PDB file of C-alpha atoms in Angstrom:
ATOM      1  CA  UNK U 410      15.981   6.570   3.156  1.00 71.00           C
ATOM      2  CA  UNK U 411      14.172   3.671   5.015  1.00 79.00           C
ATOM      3  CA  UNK U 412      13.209   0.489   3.211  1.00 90.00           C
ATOM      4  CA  UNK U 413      11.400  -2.701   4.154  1.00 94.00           C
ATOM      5  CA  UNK U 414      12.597  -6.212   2.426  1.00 95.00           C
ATOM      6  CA  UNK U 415      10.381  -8.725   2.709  1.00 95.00           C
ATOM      7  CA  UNK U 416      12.183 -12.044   1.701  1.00 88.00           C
ATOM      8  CA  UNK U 417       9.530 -14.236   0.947  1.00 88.00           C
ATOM      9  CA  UNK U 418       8.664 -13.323  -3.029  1.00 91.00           C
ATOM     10  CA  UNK U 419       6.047 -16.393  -3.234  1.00 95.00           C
ATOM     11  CA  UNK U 420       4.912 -19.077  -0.724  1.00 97.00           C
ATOM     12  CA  UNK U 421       3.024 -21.932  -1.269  1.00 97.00           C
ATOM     13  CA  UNK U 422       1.567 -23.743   1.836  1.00 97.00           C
ATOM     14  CA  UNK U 423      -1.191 -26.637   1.829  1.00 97.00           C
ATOM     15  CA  UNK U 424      -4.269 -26.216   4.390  1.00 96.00           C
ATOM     16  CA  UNK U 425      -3.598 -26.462   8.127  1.00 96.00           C
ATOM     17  CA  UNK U 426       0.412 -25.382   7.731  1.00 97.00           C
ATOM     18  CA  UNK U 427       1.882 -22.845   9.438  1.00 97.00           C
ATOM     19  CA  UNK U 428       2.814 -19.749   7.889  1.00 97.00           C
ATOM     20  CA  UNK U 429       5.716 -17.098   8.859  1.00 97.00           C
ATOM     21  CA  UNK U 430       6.417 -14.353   6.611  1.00 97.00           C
ATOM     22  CA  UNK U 431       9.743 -12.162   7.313  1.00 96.00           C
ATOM     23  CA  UNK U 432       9.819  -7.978   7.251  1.00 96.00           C
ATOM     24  CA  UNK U 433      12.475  -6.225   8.122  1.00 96.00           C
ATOM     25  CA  UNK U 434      13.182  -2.551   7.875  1.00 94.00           C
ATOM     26  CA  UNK U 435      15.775  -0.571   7.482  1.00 90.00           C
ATOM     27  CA  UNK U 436      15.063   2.934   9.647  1.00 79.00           C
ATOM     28  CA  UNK U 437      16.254   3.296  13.453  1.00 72.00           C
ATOM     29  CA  UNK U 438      13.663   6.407  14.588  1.00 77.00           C
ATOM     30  CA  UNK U 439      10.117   5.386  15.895  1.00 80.00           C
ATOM     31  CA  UNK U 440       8.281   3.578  13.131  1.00 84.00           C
ATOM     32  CA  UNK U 441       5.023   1.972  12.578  1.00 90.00           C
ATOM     33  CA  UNK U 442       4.578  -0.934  11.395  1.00 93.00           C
ATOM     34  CA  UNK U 443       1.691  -2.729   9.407  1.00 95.00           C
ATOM     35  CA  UNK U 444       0.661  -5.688   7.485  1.00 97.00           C
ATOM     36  CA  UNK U 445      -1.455  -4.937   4.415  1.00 96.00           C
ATOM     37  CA  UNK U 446      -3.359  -7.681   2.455  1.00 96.00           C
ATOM     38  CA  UNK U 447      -4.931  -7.563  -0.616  1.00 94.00           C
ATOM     39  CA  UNK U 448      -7.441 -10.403  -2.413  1.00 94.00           C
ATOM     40  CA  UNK U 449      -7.430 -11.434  -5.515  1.00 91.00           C
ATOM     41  CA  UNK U 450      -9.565  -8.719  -7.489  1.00 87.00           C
ATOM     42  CA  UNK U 451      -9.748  -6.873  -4.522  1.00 89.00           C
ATOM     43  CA  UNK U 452      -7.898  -3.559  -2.811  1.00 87.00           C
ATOM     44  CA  UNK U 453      -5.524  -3.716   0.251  1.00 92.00           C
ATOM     45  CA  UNK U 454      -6.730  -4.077   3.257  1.00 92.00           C
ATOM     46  CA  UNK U 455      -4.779  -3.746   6.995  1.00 93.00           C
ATOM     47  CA  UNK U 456      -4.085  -7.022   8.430  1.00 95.00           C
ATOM     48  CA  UNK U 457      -2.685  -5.578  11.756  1.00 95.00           C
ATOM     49  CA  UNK U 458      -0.774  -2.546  12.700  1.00 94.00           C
ATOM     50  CA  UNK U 459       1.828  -1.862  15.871  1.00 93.00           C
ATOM     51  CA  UNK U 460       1.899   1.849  16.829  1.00 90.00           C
ATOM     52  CA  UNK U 461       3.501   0.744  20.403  1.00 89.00           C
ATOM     53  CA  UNK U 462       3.463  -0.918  23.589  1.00 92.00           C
ATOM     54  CA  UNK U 463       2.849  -4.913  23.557  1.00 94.00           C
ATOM     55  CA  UNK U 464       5.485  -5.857  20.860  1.00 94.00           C
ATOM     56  CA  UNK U 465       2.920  -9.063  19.559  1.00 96.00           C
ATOM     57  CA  UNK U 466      -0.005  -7.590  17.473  1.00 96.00           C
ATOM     58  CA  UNK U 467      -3.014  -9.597  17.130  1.00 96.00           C
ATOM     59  CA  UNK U 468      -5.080  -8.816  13.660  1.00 94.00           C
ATOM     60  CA  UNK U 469      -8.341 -10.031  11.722  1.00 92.00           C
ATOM     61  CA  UNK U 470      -8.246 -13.748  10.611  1.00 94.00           C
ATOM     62  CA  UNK U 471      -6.091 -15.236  13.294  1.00 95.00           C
ATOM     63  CA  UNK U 472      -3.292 -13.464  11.851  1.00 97.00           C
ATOM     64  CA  UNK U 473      -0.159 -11.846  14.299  1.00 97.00           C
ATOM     65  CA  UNK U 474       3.097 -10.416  13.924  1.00 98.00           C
ATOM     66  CA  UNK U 475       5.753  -9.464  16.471  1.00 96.00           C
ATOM     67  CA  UNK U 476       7.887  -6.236  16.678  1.00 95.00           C
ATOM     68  CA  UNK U 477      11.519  -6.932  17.347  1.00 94.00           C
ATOM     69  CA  UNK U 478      13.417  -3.718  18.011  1.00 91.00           C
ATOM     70  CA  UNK U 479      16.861  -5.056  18.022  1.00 92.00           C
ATOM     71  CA  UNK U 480      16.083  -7.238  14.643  1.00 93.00           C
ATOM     72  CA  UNK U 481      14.127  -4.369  12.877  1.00 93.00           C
ATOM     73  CA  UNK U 482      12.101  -7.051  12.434  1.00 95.00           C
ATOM     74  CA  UNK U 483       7.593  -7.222  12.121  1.00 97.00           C
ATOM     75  CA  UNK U 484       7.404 -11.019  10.927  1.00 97.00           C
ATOM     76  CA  UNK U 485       3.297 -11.929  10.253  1.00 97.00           C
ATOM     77  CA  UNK U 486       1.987 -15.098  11.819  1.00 97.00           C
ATOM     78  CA  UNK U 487      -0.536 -17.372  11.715  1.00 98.00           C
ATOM     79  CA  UNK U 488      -0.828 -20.781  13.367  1.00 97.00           C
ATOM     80  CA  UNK U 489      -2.973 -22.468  10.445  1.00 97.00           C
ATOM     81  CA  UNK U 490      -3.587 -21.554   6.858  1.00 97.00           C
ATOM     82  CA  UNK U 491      -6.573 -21.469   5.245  1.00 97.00           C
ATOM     83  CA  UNK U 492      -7.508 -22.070   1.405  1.00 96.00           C
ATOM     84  CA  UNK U 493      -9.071 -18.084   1.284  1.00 96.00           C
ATOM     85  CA  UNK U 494      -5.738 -16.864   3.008  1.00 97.00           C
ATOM     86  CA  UNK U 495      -4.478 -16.754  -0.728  1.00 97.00           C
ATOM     87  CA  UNK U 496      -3.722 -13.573  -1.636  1.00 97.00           C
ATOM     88  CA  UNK U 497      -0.626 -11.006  -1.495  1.00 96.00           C
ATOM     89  CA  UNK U 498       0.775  -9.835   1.706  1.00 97.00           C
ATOM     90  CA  UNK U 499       2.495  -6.435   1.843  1.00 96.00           C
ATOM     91  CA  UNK U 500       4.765  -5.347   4.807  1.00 96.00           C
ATOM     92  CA  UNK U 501       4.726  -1.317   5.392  1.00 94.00           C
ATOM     93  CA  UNK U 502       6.619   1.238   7.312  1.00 92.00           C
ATOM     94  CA  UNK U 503       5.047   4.497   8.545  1.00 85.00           C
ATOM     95  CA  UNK U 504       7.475   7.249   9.940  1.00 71.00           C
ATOM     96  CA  UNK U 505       7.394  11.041  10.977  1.00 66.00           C
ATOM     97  CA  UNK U 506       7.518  11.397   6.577  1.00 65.00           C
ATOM     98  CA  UNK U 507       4.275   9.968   6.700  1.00 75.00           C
ATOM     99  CA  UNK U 508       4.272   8.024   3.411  1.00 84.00           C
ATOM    100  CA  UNK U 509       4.270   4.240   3.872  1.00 90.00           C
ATOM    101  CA  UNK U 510       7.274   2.627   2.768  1.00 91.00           C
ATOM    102  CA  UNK U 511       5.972  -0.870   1.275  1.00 94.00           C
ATOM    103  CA  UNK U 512       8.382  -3.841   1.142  1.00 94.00           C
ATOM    104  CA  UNK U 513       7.830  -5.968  -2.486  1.00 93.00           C
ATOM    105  CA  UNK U 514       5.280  -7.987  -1.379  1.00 95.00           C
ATOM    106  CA  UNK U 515       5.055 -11.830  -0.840  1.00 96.00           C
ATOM    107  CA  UNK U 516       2.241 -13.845  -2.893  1.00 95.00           C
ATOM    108  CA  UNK U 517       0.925 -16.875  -0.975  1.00 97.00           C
ATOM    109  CA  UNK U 518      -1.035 -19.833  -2.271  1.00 97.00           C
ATOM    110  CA  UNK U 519      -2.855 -22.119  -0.374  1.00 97.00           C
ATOM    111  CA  UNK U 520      -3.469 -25.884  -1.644  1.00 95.00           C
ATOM    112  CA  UNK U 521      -6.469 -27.122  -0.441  1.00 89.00           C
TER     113      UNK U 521
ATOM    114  CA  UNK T 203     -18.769   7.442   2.284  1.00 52.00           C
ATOM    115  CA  UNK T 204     -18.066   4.609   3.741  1.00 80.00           C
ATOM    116  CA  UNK T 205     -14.796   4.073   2.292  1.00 92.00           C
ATOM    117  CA  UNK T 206     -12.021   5.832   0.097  1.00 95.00           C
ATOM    118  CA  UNK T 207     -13.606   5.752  -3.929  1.00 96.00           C
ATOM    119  CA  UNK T 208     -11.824   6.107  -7.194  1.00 97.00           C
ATOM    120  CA  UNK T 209     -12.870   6.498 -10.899  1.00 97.00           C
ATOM    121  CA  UNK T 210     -12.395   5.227 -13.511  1.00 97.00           C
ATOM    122  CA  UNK T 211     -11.676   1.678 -12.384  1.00 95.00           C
ATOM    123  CA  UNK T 212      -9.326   1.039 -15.539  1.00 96.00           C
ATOM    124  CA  UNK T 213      -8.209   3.626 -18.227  1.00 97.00           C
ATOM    125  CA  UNK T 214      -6.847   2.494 -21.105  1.00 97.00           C
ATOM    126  CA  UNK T 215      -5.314   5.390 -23.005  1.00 97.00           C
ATOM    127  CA  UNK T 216      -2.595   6.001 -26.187  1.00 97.00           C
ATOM    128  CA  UNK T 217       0.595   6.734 -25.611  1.00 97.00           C
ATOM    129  CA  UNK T 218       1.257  10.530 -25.404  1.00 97.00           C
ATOM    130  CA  UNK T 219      -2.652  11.293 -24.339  1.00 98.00           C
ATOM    131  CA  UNK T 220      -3.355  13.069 -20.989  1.00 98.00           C
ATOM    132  CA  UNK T 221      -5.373  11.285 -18.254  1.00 98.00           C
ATOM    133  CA  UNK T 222      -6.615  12.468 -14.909  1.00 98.00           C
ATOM    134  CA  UNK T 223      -7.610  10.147 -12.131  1.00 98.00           C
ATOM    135  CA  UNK T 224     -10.079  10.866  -9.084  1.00 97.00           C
ATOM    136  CA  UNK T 225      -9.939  10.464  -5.352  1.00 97.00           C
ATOM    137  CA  UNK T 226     -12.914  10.523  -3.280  1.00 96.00           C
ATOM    138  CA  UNK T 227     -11.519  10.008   0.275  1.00 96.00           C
ATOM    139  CA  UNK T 228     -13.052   9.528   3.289  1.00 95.00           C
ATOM    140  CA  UNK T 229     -15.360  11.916   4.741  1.00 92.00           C
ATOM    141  CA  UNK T 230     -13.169  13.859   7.228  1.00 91.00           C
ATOM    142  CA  UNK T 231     -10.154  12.880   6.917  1.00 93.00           C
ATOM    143  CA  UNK T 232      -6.993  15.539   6.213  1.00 92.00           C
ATOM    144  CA  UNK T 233      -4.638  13.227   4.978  1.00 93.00           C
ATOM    145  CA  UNK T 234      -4.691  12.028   1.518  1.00 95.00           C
ATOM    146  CA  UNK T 235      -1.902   9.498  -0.536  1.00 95.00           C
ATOM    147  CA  UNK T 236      -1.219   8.801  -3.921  1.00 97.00           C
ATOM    148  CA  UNK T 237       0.780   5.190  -4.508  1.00 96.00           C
ATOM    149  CA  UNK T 238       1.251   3.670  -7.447  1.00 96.00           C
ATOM    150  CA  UNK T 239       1.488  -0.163  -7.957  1.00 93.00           C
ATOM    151  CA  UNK T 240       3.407  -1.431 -11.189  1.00 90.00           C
ATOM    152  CA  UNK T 241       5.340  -5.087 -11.707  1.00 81.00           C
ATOM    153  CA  UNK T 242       9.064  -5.000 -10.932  1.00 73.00           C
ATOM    154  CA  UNK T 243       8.164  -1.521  -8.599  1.00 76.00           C
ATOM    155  CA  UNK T 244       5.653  -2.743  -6.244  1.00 84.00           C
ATOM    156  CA  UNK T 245       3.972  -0.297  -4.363  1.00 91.00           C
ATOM    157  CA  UNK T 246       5.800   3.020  -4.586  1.00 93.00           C
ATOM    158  CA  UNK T 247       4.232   6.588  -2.670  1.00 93.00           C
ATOM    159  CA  UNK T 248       3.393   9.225  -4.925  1.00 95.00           C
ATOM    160  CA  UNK T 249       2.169  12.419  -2.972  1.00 95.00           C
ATOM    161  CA  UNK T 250       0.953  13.399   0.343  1.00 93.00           C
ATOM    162  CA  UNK T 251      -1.648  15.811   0.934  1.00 93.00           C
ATOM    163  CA  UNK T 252      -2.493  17.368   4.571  1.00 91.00           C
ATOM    164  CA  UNK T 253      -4.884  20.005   5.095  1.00 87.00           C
ATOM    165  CA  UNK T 254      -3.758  23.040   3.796  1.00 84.00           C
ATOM    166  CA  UNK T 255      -0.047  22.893   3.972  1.00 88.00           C
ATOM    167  CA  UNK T 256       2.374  21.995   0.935  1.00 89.00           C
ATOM    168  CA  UNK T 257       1.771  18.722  -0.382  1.00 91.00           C
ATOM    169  CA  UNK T 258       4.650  16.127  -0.157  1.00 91.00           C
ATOM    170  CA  UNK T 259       5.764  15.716  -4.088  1.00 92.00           C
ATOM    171  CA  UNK T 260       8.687  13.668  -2.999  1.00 90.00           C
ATOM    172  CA  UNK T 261       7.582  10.528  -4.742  1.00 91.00           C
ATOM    173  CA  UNK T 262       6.363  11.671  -8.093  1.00 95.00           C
ATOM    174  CA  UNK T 263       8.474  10.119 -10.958  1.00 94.00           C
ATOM    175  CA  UNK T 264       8.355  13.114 -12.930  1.00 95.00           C
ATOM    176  CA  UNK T 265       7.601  16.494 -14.529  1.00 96.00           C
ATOM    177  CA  UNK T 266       4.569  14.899 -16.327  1.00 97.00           C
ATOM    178  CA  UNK T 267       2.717  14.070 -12.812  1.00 97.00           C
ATOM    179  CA  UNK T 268       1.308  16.499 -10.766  1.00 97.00           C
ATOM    180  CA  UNK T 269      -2.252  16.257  -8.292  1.00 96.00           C
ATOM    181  CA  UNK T 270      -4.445  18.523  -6.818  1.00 95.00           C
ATOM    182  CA  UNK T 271      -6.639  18.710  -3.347  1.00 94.00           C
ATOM    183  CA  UNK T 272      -9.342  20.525  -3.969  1.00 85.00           C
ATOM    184  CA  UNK T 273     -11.432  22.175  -0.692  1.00 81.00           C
ATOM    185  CA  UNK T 274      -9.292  19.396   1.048  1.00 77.00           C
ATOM    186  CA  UNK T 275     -11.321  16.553  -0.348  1.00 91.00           C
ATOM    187  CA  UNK T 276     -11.485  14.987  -3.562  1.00 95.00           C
ATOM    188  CA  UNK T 277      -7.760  14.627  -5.703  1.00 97.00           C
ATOM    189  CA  UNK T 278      -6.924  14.037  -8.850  1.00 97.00           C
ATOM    190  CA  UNK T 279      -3.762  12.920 -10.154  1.00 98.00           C
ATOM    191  CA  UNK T 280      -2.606  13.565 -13.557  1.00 98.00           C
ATOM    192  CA  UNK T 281      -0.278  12.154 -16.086  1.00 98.00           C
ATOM    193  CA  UNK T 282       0.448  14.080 -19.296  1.00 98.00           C
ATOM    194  CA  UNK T 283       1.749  12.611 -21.963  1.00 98.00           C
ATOM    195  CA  UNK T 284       1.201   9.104 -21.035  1.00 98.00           C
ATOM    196  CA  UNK T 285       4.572   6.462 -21.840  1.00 97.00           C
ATOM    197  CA  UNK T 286       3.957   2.770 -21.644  1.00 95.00           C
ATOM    198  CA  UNK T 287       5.997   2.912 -18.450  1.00 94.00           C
ATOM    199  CA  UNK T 288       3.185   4.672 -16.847  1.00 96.00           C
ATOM    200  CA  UNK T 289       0.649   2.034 -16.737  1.00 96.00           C
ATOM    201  CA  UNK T 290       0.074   0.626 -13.239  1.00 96.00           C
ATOM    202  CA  UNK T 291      -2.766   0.729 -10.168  1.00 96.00           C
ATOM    203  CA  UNK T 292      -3.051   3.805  -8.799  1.00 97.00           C
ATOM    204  CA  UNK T 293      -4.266   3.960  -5.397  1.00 97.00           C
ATOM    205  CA  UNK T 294      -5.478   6.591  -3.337  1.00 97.00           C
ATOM    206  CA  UNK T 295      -5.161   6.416   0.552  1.00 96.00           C
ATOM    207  CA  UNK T 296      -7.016   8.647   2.885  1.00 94.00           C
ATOM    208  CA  UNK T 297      -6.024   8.453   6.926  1.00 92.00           C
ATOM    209  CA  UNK T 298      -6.743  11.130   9.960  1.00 90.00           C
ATOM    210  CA  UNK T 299      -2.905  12.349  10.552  1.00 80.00           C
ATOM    211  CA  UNK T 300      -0.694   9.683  11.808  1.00 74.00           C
ATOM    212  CA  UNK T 301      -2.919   7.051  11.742  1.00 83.00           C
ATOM    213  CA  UNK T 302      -3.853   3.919   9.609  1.00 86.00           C
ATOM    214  CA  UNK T 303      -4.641   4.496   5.912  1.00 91.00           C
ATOM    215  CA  UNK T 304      -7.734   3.294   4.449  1.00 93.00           C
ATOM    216  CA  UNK T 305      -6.808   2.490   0.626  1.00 94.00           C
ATOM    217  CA  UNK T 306      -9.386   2.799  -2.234  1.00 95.00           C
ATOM    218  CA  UNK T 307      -9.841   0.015  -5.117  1.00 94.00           C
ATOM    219  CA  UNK T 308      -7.240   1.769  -7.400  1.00 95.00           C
ATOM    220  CA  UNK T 309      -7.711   2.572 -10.791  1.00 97.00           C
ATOM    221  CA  UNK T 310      -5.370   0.365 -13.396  1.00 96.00           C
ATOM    222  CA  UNK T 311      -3.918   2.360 -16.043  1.00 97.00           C
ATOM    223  CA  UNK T 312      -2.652   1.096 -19.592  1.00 97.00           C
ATOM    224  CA  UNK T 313      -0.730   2.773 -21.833  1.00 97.00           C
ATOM    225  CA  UNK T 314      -1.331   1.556 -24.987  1.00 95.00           C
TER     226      UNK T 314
END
């Protein structure tokens, strides 16, 4: 069965910093590969998704993440935080099963 | 609609009660997900619904879930006899096949 570990369980950044959160899965067939984010008091929302081709996806809010075959790795990006980047950032897998697999989540703060 | 609706918003129900929850996905798309969000589980799949064929029931916890399509739109998941374990989001995804999902709000259950 795949799985996705994401190792970052909480984050806390100030304005400005630079944030990297790490995915990896676990699955060696064709996969896609998303970032999901969900607001406080609100519902998830897709961040940015890689289906194929360029391995560096570009999403909403200045936000990337680059597909590393070899490292089964989809690490999210994003040059400089903001105070309403707060909010929980979940890591998914979509195969041939269709189902996303979800990784645990990381919650980030930002300080203002 | 313009998005993927679900009702109620929160349920809070007695231990050993039945409860159903609704789906409203989006207007033409086939596939439709149950996941369920709980603390210590994260985001766990549920069911899988495509068109007419079998639905996926790989995820369900147990006997005492089931869900039903019905004309290939709305869902609704139920729980019988509700166990404190049970109470979580629920969140219903709807997605043309093989493509992003489009999550609703969720409804959060508690099992009194």
């Amino acid at each position: 069965a795949q799985s996705v570990s994401q190792h970052n369980h909480h984050v806390i950044l100030s304005e400005a910093a630079s944030l990297e959160l790490g995915c990896n899965y676990s699955y060696g067939g064709t996969v896609n590969l998303f970032w999901y984010v969900q607001y406080p008091g609100q519902h998830l929302q897709l961040l940015l998704k890689y289906f194929s081709g360029d391995p560096l996806v570009k999403g909403i809010k200045g936000f990337e993440a680059e597909f590393i075959k070899s490292k089964f790795s989809f690490n999210l990006r994003k040059p400089s935080v903001q105070w309403s980047d707060t909010a929980e950032y979940f890591c998914a897998v979509h195969n041939a099963g269709n189902m996303l697999t979800f990784g645990g989540g990381t919650r980030l703060m930002v300080k203002p | 609609g313009a998005g993927v609706s679900q009702s109620p918003s929160n349920k809070v129900t007695e231990k050993g009660k039945d409860v159903e929850l609704r789906c409203d996905p989006i207007s033409g798309h086939t596939a439709l997900y149950w996941y369920r969000q709980s603390l210590g589980q994260g985001l766990e799949f549920l069911i899988y619904f495509q068109g007419n064929s079998a639905p996926d029931k790989s995820g369900l916890p147990s006997d005492r879930f089931s869900a039903e399509r019905t004309g290939g739109s709305v869902s609704t998941l139920t729980i019988q006899r509700t166990q404190q374990e049970d109470s979580a989001v629920y969140l219903c995804a709807s997605s043309l096949p093989g493509t992003q999902q489009f999550f609703g709000p969720g409804t959060r259950l508690t099992v009194l």
